[in-house]
Amino acid sequence: MSKSILIVDDSASIRQMVEVTLKSANYQVTLASDGQEAFDLCKVKNFDFVLTDQNMPRMDGLTLIKSLRGLAAYRMKPIVVLTTEASDEMKARGKAAGATGWMVKPFDPAKLLQVASKVLG
Amino acid sequence: MSMDMSQFHGVFIEESQEHLDEMEHLLLALDPTSPDIEELNSIFRAAHSIKGGSGMFSFDALITVTHVMESLFDKARQGKFNFSSHIIDELLIAVDVLRKLLKSYAENTAIDWALVNSATASLEVILDPDCRPEVQDDKKGYGFFKPLNSSNKESSKHEEVKVEDDEGFGFFEPIGEEKTTDKEEDFGFFVELDDNLSDSNIAQQEISNNQDDDFNTEADQSTAQADDSTDQITSYSPQTKSASPSKSITETKTKADTSESSSIRVDIAKIDSLVNLVGELVITQSMLNLIGDEITGVASEKLHSALSELERNTRELQEGIMSIRMLPMSFVFNRFPRVVRDLSKKLNKKIDLTIIGGQTEIDKGLIELLVDPLTHLVRNSLDHGIELPEVRTANGKPETGVLTLKAEQKGGNILISVLDDGAGLNRDRILAKARENNIDIPEHPTDQQVWQLIMAAGFSTAEQVTDVSGRGVGMDVVKRNIESMGGRLEIFSEKGLGSSFQIRLPLTLAILDGMSISVGGQIFIIPLVNIIESVQPQSAQLKFIGNEQVLDLRDAYWPIVNLSHVMDLEPKSSLITEGILVLVETNNTRFALLVDELIGQQQAVIKSLEQHYRRVQGVAGATIMGDGSVALILDAESLALKIDESLKQRVEYDN
C-alpha cells in the first residue's frame, strides 16, 4: 500500500504542484490549505508524512507541528516544514516545534521526491 | 525528474490576482497612523505567498518587487516602520505594477524590466530612506531575489540557485547512510530518521522539550477574531478611520479562507453548457405536459403525477445550476474604494464611499458586463455630482460627500444604485444643452423626461471635458450596455440633495416563470413577477379619465393598455368586458393589460430576440413552447411607456 502524505500550504498553485509531483511517484496525497484544516484532518486520519508550509492564515506551520506532536499518532511521524529561509534561527524554531526536517522554498519537484523518499524510507 | 511547471501557472496567476486584490483592499483601509497588526499580517502574507509561488515558477520580476514589499511589511508589523498616505500611494502603485507583471506572465509577453526596477527602487527608498540599499540579505538565503537584468535573468537565476541551494533541502541529523549535515543544504532533519525515529525515548524527549518551549508566532494572536463578522454594510473612508473597514476586511478574508478549502474552480463554459441543457430540458418538459394532456384514463393520472415530479426536479436542477453562476456584487464593488480614493484626490474633493449589500448575488455574466457602466456612473457622480468641499460648506452641507453603492434584490430583479449627496442634476443646463445638440425635447417635460435626455446620444453637460469623466463615452453608451443585459437605467435627482442612478437587472438571464396569455390567436408570456392579479371587468368598473379608459378596482384606477393595439392584432372581441385584464405592476407604475384569455402558468426559456432578429418595443425576448411554436415574452416596463403620461400622473394623483 502506498504511503499517504498530507500537504499543507495556503497557495493553491503550490498545493497543486506538490500534489502532481507526489502522485506521479505513487504516493497518496491529501491537501489542506492551512494549519487548522490540516490539524483537523490529522485528528481523523493517519498520514505517513506531513509536509507543511510555515506562513499560513489561521494556523501557521510551526504551530501545526507543535499541535501534531501532541497527538499520539503523530508523535513520531515525519513532519517537514517548508520555509523560505534557512537561517539558523528558523532551524532552531523548527527543531523546537518538533519538526523532523526542513525544506527551503522554492524547490523543484525532484528535491521534493528526494525528501519524501528519505523520510518514508 | 523533470516536470512541466507551466501547467501550474494558471492557478498561480489566479491566486496571485486574488492576493493582489486583497492587498489593495487592505491598503485602502489601512490607517497610516495606527495600522492594524492583523491587517499588516494579512498584507505581508499576501506578498509572501506571491513571492513564494513566483520562486517556484521562476517569475523573477514578481520576486523582485514582492521581496521588497515583503520586507517592508515584515518591518511594519514589527512596528519598525511608519506609514504615511504617500507610502500607501506608492504601495498601491506597486500593486498595479505587480498586476501588469502578472498579466505579462499570463500572456507570455515581454517583462517591462524598467517598470520592475523603478517600482523596486521606489519601494527600497521607502524601506530605507537614508541609504540606497543593495536589497540583498544573503545570509537569509534571499540571494536570488536580486533585481535581475533582462538579458540574462534566466541564467543568472539558475546559477545562483545552484550555487546556494545545492540540494534544495537538508537534514539536521543524518539520515541513513548520510552522516553529515551540510549547512548549505536547503532541507534538513532534526533527528535521525531511520532507526531513531522509532525510538520512543528520543521522540518523547523531543515532545517534552517542545512543551517547555515558549514558542510564539504572529499567527497565534491573529487568528482568533476572524470568524464572527457578518456586517452587511461596508464603509470605506480614505480620510477617516472608522470601525467598519477592518470588520469588513475580516469578513471577506474569512470567506476566502473557508471557501478555498471546499471549492473547486470550474470553467465557466462548462456551466454555460449546463444552463443550455437545462433550458432544453424545460422545453422538453412542456412538450411532455402537452402530450400528458392528450392521454386519458388510468395511465393519465400516473403520467401526471410523474410529470409533476419531473417538473419539480427540473426546477430544482435549474435553480441549482443558476446558483453556481451567482457571485456576490462585492466582486464589482470592491474595485471602487481605489477608484474613489484616486479620483477624490485628483479632484480635490472629500468623499466617503459606502457599500451596501455587497453580498447580494448576481449572475457572473452580468457581473463582468456591469463593471464598465458602474465605473462610468461612479466617475460621473464624483466628477459632476459631489461638489468641492468649499461649495458644500457654503451650502450648509458636510464637507465630505458620500457616494453610496448599493445592491439589493427586488422580486425577480437586482437593483444596483449609485447614489450621491451632491448637487443633483441641473434641469436648466440639461435642457439648454439638449437644445444646443438638437436633441428632441418633449413639450413641458417632466423631471423624469429631462433626466432621460442625458442618456441621449451625443450629450455631455461637462463645461469642459475632464480626464475624469469626459472621455467621449456618454451616458448613451452606459444606457445601451445596460439594456443589452436586459436591464434598465433610471435616474432620480433632487436639486441640492443629490442624484441616484439605478440599474435594474433581471436576476437570471435564462429562465423565467411566466403566465401565457393569448391575443388575436397569438400567445404571449407575461413574467409572473409583474402580475398582481387578473380580472374579467364588469362594465361598471370601466371609467374614463379624459379620453382614456381606466379600470376602477377597489377604489384604485388602473390605466388600460390594450395588447392587441400594441401588437397590431385583431382581438377576439372589441368589448373590454369580454376580455381579461391582467393587472401588472412595474418598477414605477402599474396598469391593466387587456388580453383575450389566460392560458396557463409555465416556465419559459428566454431566447434573445435581438440576437436573431432585432429589439422590439414591448418585448423582452422569445421562448419556445411545448408544441414547438414561438411565443414572445412581454416586457412590462416598456409596455408601461404606452400609457399616456398625463393620465399616469392623474391616476397616481387620484390614488
CSV table of N, CA and C in Angstrom, one decimal, chain B residues 238-328:
chain,number,residue,atom,x,y,z
B,238,PRO,N,-11.4,57.1,2.9
B,238,PRO,CA,-10.0,57.4,2.7
B,238,PRO,C,-9.5,58.4,3.8
B,239,GLN,N,-10.4,59.3,4.2
B,239,GLN,CA,-9.9,60.3,5.1
B,239,GLN,C,-9.9,59.9,6.6
B,240,THR,N,-11.0,59.3,7.0
B,240,THR,CA,-11.2,59.0,8.4
B,240,THR,C,-11.2,57.5,8.6
B,241,LYS,N,-10.7,57.2,9.8
B,241,LYS,CA,-10.8,55.7,10.1
B,241,LYS,C,-12.0,55.5,10.9
B,242,SER,N,-12.8,54.5,10.5
B,242,SER,CA,-13.9,54.2,11.3
B,242,SER,C,-13.8,52.7,11.6
B,243,ALA,N,-14.7,52.2,12.4
B,243,ALA,CA,-14.5,50.8,12.9
B,243,ALA,C,-14.9,49.8,11.8
B,244,SER,N,-15.7,50.2,10.9
B,244,SER,CA,-16.2,49.2,10.0
B,244,SER,C,-15.2,48.7,8.9
B,245,PRO,N,-14.3,49.4,8.4
B,245,PRO,CA,-13.4,48.9,7.4
B,245,PRO,C,-12.7,47.6,7.8
B,246,SER,N,-12.1,47.6,9.0
B,246,SER,CA,-11.4,46.4,9.4
B,246,SER,C,-12.3,45.3,9.6
B,247,LYS,N,-13.5,45.5,10.0
B,247,LYS,CA,-14.5,44.5,10.2
B,247,LYS,C,-14.8,43.8,8.8
B,248,SER,N,-15.0,44.7,7.8
B,248,SER,CA,-15.4,44.2,6.5
B,248,SER,C,-14.3,43.4,5.9
B,249,ILE,N,-13.1,43.8,6.2
B,249,ILE,CA,-12.0,43.1,5.7
B,249,ILE,C,-11.9,41.7,6.3
B,250,THR,N,-12.1,41.7,7.6
B,250,THR,CA,-12.1,40.4,8.3
B,250,THR,C,-13.1,39.5,7.7
B,251,GLU,N,-14.2,40.1,7.3
B,251,GLU,CA,-15.3,39.3,6.8
B,251,GLU,C,-14.9,38.7,5.5
B,252,THR,N,-14.4,39.5,4.6
B,252,THR,CA,-14.0,38.9,3.3
B,252,THR,C,-12.9,37.9,3.4
B,253,LYS,N,-12.0,38.1,4.3
B,253,LYS,CA,-10.9,37.2,4.5
B,253,LYS,C,-11.4,35.9,5.0
B,254,THR,N,-12.3,35.9,5.9
B,254,THR,CA,-12.8,34.7,6.5
B,254,THR,C,-13.5,33.9,5.4
B,255,LYS,N,-14.2,34.6,4.6
B,255,LYS,CA,-14.9,34.0,3.5
B,255,LYS,C,-13.9,33.3,2.6
B,256,ALA,N,-12.9,34.0,2.2
B,256,ALA,CA,-11.9,33.4,1.3
B,256,ALA,C,-11.3,32.2,1.9
B,257,ASP,N,-10.9,32.3,3.2
B,257,ASP,CA,-10.3,31.2,3.9
B,257,ASP,C,-11.2,29.9,3.9
B,258,THR,N,-12.4,30.1,4.2
B,258,THR,CA,-13.3,28.9,4.3
B,258,THR,C,-13.7,28.4,3.0
B,259,SER,N,-13.8,29.3,2.0
B,259,SER,CA,-14.3,28.8,0.7
B,259,SER,C,-13.2,28.0,-0.1
B,260,GLU,N,-12.0,28.4,0.2
B,260,GLU,CA,-10.9,27.9,-0.7
B,260,GLU,C,-10.8,26.4,-0.5
B,261,SER,N,-10.9,25.9,0.8
B,261,SER,CA,-10.6,24.5,1.0
B,261,SER,C,-11.7,23.6,0.5
B,262,SER,N,-13.0,24.2,0.3
B,262,SER,CA,-14.1,23.3,0.0
B,262,SER,C,-14.6,23.7,-1.4
B,263,SER,N,-13.9,24.3,-2.2
B,263,SER,CA,-14.4,24.7,-3.5
B,263,SER,C,-13.5,24.3,-4.6
B,264,ILE,N,-14.0,24.1,-5.8
B,264,ILE,CA,-13.2,23.8,-7.0
B,264,ILE,C,-13.4,24.9,-8.0
B,265,ARG,N,-12.5,25.1,-8.9
B,265,ARG,CA,-12.6,26.0,-10.0
B,265,ARG,C,-13.1,25.3,-11.2
B,266,VAL,N,-14.1,25.8,-11.8
B,266,VAL,CA,-14.7,25.2,-13.0
B,266,VAL,C,-14.7,26.2,-14.1
B,267,ASP,N,-14.4,25.7,-15.3
B,267,ASP,CA,-14.5,26.6,-16.5
B,267,ASP,C,-16.0,27.0,-16.6
B,268,ILE,N,-16.1,28.3,-16.8
B,268,ILE,CA,-17.5,28.9,-16.9
B,268,ILE,C,-18.2,28.3,-18.1
B,269,ALA,N,-17.5,27.9,-19.2
B,269,ALA,CA,-18.1,27.4,-20.4
B,269,ALA,C,-18.9,26.1,-20.0
B,270,LYS,N,-18.3,25.3,-19.1
B,270,LYS,CA,-19.0,24.1,-18.7
B,270,LYS,C,-20.3,24.4,-18.1
B,271,ILE,N,-20.3,25.4,-17.2
B,271,ILE,CA,-21.6,25.7,-16.5
B,271,ILE,C,-22.6,26.3,-17.6
B,272,ASP,N,-22.1,27.1,-18.5
B,272,ASP,CA,-23.0,27.6,-19.5
B,272,ASP,C,-23.6,26.5,-20.3
B,273,SER,N,-22.9,25.4,-20.6
B,273,SER,CA,-23.5,24.4,-21.4
B,273,SER,C,-24.5,23.6,-20.6
B,274,LEU,N,-24.3,23.6,-19.2
B,274,LEU,CA,-25.3,23.0,-18.4
B,274,LEU,C,-26.6,23.9,-18.4
B,275,VAL,N,-26.4,25.2,-18.3
B,275,VAL,CA,-27.5,26.1,-18.4
B,275,VAL,C,-28.4,25.9,-19.6
B,276,ASN,N,-27.6,25.7,-20.8
B,276,ASN,CA,-28.4,25.5,-22.0
B,276,ASN,C,-29.1,24.2,-22.0
B,277,LEU,N,-28.5,23.2,-21.4
B,277,LEU,CA,-29.1,21.8,-21.4
B,277,LEU,C,-30.4,21.9,-20.5
B,278,VAL,N,-30.3,22.6,-19.4
B,278,VAL,CA,-31.5,22.7,-18.6
B,278,VAL,C,-32.6,23.5,-19.3
B,279,GLY,N,-32.2,24.5,-20.1
B,279,GLY,CA,-33.2,25.2,-20.9
B,279,GLY,C,-33.9,24.2,-21.8
B,280,GLU,N,-33.1,23.3,-22.5
B,280,GLU,CA,-33.7,22.4,-23.4
B,280,GLU,C,-34.6,21.4,-22.6
B,281,LEU,N,-34.2,21.1,-21.4
B,281,LEU,CA,-35.0,20.2,-20.5
B,281,LEU,C,-36.3,20.8,-20.2
B,282,VAL,N,-36.3,22.1,-19.9
B,282,VAL,CA,-37.6,22.8,-19.6
B,282,VAL,C,-38.5,22.7,-20.8
B,283,ILE,N,-37.9,22.9,-22.0
B,283,ILE,CA,-38.8,22.8,-23.2
B,283,ILE,C,-39.4,21.4,-23.4
B,284,THR,N,-38.5,20.4,-23.2
B,284,THR,CA,-39.0,19.0,-23.3
B,284,THR,C,-40.1,18.8,-22.3
B,285,GLN,N,-39.9,19.3,-21.1
B,285,GLN,CA,-40.9,19.2,-20.0
B,285,GLN,C,-42.2,19.7,-20.5
B,286,SER,N,-42.2,20.9,-21.1
B,286,SER,CA,-43.6,21.4,-21.6
B,286,SER,C,-44.1,20.6,-22.7
B,287,MET,N,-43.2,20.0,-23.5
B,287,MET,CA,-43.7,19.1,-24.6
B,287,MET,C,-44.4,17.9,-23.9
B,288,LEU,N,-43.8,17.4,-22.9
B,288,LEU,CA,-44.4,16.2,-22.2
B,288,LEU,C,-45.7,16.6,-21.6
B,289,ASN,N,-45.8,17.8,-21.0
B,289,ASN,CA,-47.0,18.2,-20.4
B,289,ASN,C,-48.2,18.3,-21.5
B,290,LEU,N,-47.8,18.7,-22.7
B,290,LEU,CA,-48.8,18.7,-23.7
B,290,LEU,C,-49.3,17.3,-24.1
B,291,ILE,N,-48.4,16.4,-24.2
B,291,ILE,CA,-48.7,15.0,-24.5
B,291,ILE,C,-49.6,14.5,-23.4
B,292,GLY,N,-49.2,14.8,-22.1
B,292,GLY,CA,-49.9,14.3,-21.0
B,292,GLY,C,-51.3,14.7,-21.0
B,293,ASP,N,-51.6,15.9,-21.5
B,293,ASP,CA,-53.0,16.4,-21.6
B,293,ASP,C,-53.8,15.6,-22.6
B,294,GLU,N,-53.2,15.0,-23.5
B,294,GLU,CA,-53.9,14.2,-24.5
B,294,GLU,C,-54.3,12.8,-24.1
B,295,ILE,N,-53.6,12.4,-23.1
B,295,ILE,CA,-53.8,11.0,-22.6
B,295,ILE,C,-54.9,11.0,-21.6
B,296,THR,N,-55.8,9.9,-21.7
B,296,THR,CA,-56.9,9.8,-20.7
B,296,THR,C,-56.8,8.5,-20.0
B,297,GLY,N,-57.6,8.3,-19.0
B,297,GLY,CA,-57.7,7.0,-18.3
B,297,GLY,C,-56.7,6.9,-17.2
B,298,VAL,N,-56.5,5.7,-16.7
B,298,VAL,CA,-55.7,5.5,-15.5
B,298,VAL,C,-54.2,5.9,-15.8
B,299,ALA,N,-53.8,5.6,-17.0
B,299,ALA,CA,-52.4,6.0,-17.3
B,299,ALA,C,-52.2,7.5,-17.2
B,300,SER,N,-53.2,8.2,-17.5
B,300,SER,CA,-53.1,9.7,-17.4
B,300,SER,C,-52.7,10.2,-16.0
B,301,GLU,N,-53.4,9.6,-15.1
B,301,GLU,CA,-53.2,10.0,-13.7
B,301,GLU,C,-51.7,9.7,-13.2
B,302,LYS,N,-51.3,8.5,-13.6
B,302,LYS,CA,-49.9,8.1,-13.3
B,302,LYS,C,-48.9,9.1,-14.0
B,303,LEU,N,-49.2,9.3,-15.3
B,303,LEU,CA,-48.3,10.1,-16.0
B,303,LEU,C,-48.3,11.6,-15.4
B,304,HIS,N,-49.4,12.0,-15.0
B,304,HIS,CA,-49.4,13.4,-14.5
B,304,HIS,C,-48.6,13.5,-13.2
B,305,SER,N,-48.8,12.5,-12.3
B,305,SER,CA,-48.0,12.6,-11.1
B,305,SER,C,-46.5,12.5,-11.4
B,306,ALA,N,-46.2,11.7,-12.3
B,306,ALA,CA,-44.7,11.6,-12.7
B,306,ALA,C,-44.3,12.9,-13.3
B,307,LEU,N,-45.1,13.5,-14.1
B,307,LEU,CA,-44.8,14.8,-14.8
B,307,LEU,C,-44.5,15.9,-13.8
B,308,SER,N,-45.4,15.9,-12.8
B,308,SER,CA,-45.2,17.0,-11.8
B,308,SER,C,-44.0,16.8,-11.0
B,309,GLU,N,-43.7,15.5,-10.7
B,309,GLU,CA,-42.4,15.2,-10.1
B,309,GLU,C,-41.2,15.6,-10.9
B,310,LEU,N,-41.3,15.3,-12.2
B,310,LEU,CA,-40.2,15.7,-13.1
B,310,LEU,C,-40.1,17.3,-13.2
B,311,GLU,N,-41.3,17.9,-13.1
B,311,GLU,CA,-41.2,19.4,-13.2
B,311,GLU,C,-40.5,20.0,-12.0
B,312,ARG,N,-40.8,19.4,-10.8
B,312,ARG,CA,-40.2,19.9,-9.6
B,312,ARG,C,-38.7,19.7,-9.6
B,313,ASN,N,-38.3,18.5,-10.1
B,313,ASN,CA,-36.8,18.2,-10.2
B,313,ASN,C,-36.2,19.1,-11.2
B,314,THR,N,-36.8,19.3,-12.3
B,314,THR,CA,-36.2,20.2,-13.3
B,314,THR,C,-36.0,21.6,-12.8
B,315,ARG,N,-37.0,22.0,-12.0
B,315,ARG,CA,-36.9,23.4,-11.4
B,315,ARG,C,-35.8,23.5,-10.4
B,316,GLU,N,-35.7,22.4,-9.6
B,316,GLU,CA,-34.6,22.5,-8.6
B,316,GLU,C,-33.2,22.4,-9.3
B,317,LEU,N,-33.2,21.6,-10.3
B,317,LEU,CA,-31.9,21.4,-11.1
B,317,LEU,C,-31.5,22.8,-11.7
B,318,GLN,N,-32.5,23.4,-12.2
B,318,GLN,CA,-32.3,24.7,-12.9
B,318,GLN,C,-31.8,25.8,-11.8
B,319,GLU,N,-32.5,25.8,-10.7
B,319,GLU,CA,-32.1,26.7,-9.6
B,319,GLU,C,-30.7,26.4,-9.2
B,320,GLY,N,-30.4,25.2,-9.0
B,320,GLY,CA,-29.1,24.8,-8.6
B,320,GLY,C,-28.0,25.2,-9.5
B,321,ILE,N,-28.3,25.0,-10.8
B,321,ILE,CA,-27.2,25.4,-11.8
B,321,ILE,C,-27.1,26.9,-11.9
B,322,MET,N,-28.2,27.6,-11.8
B,322,MET,CA,-28.1,29.1,-11.9
B,322,MET,C,-27.3,29.6,-10.7
B,323,SER,N,-27.5,28.9,-9.5
B,323,SER,CA,-26.9,29.4,-8.3
B,323,SER,C,-25.3,29.2,-8.4
B,324,ILE,N,-24.9,28.3,-9.2
B,324,ILE,CA,-23.5,28.1,-9.4
B,324,ILE,C,-22.9,29.3,-10.1
B,325,ARG,N,-23.7,29.9,-11.0
B,325,ARG,CA,-23.2,31.1,-11.7
B,325,ARG,C,-23.2,32.4,-10.9
B,326,MET,N,-23.8,32.3,-9.7
B,326,MET,CA,-24.0,33.5,-9.0
B,326,MET,C,-22.7,33.9,-8.2
B,327,LEU,N,-22.4,35.2,-8.2
B,327,LEU,CA,-21.3,35.7,-7.5
B,327,LEU,C,-21.8,37.0,-6.7
B,328,PRO,N,-21.2,37.2,-5.5
B,328,PRO,CA,-21.6,38.4,-4.8
B,328,PRO,C,-21.2,39.7,-5.5
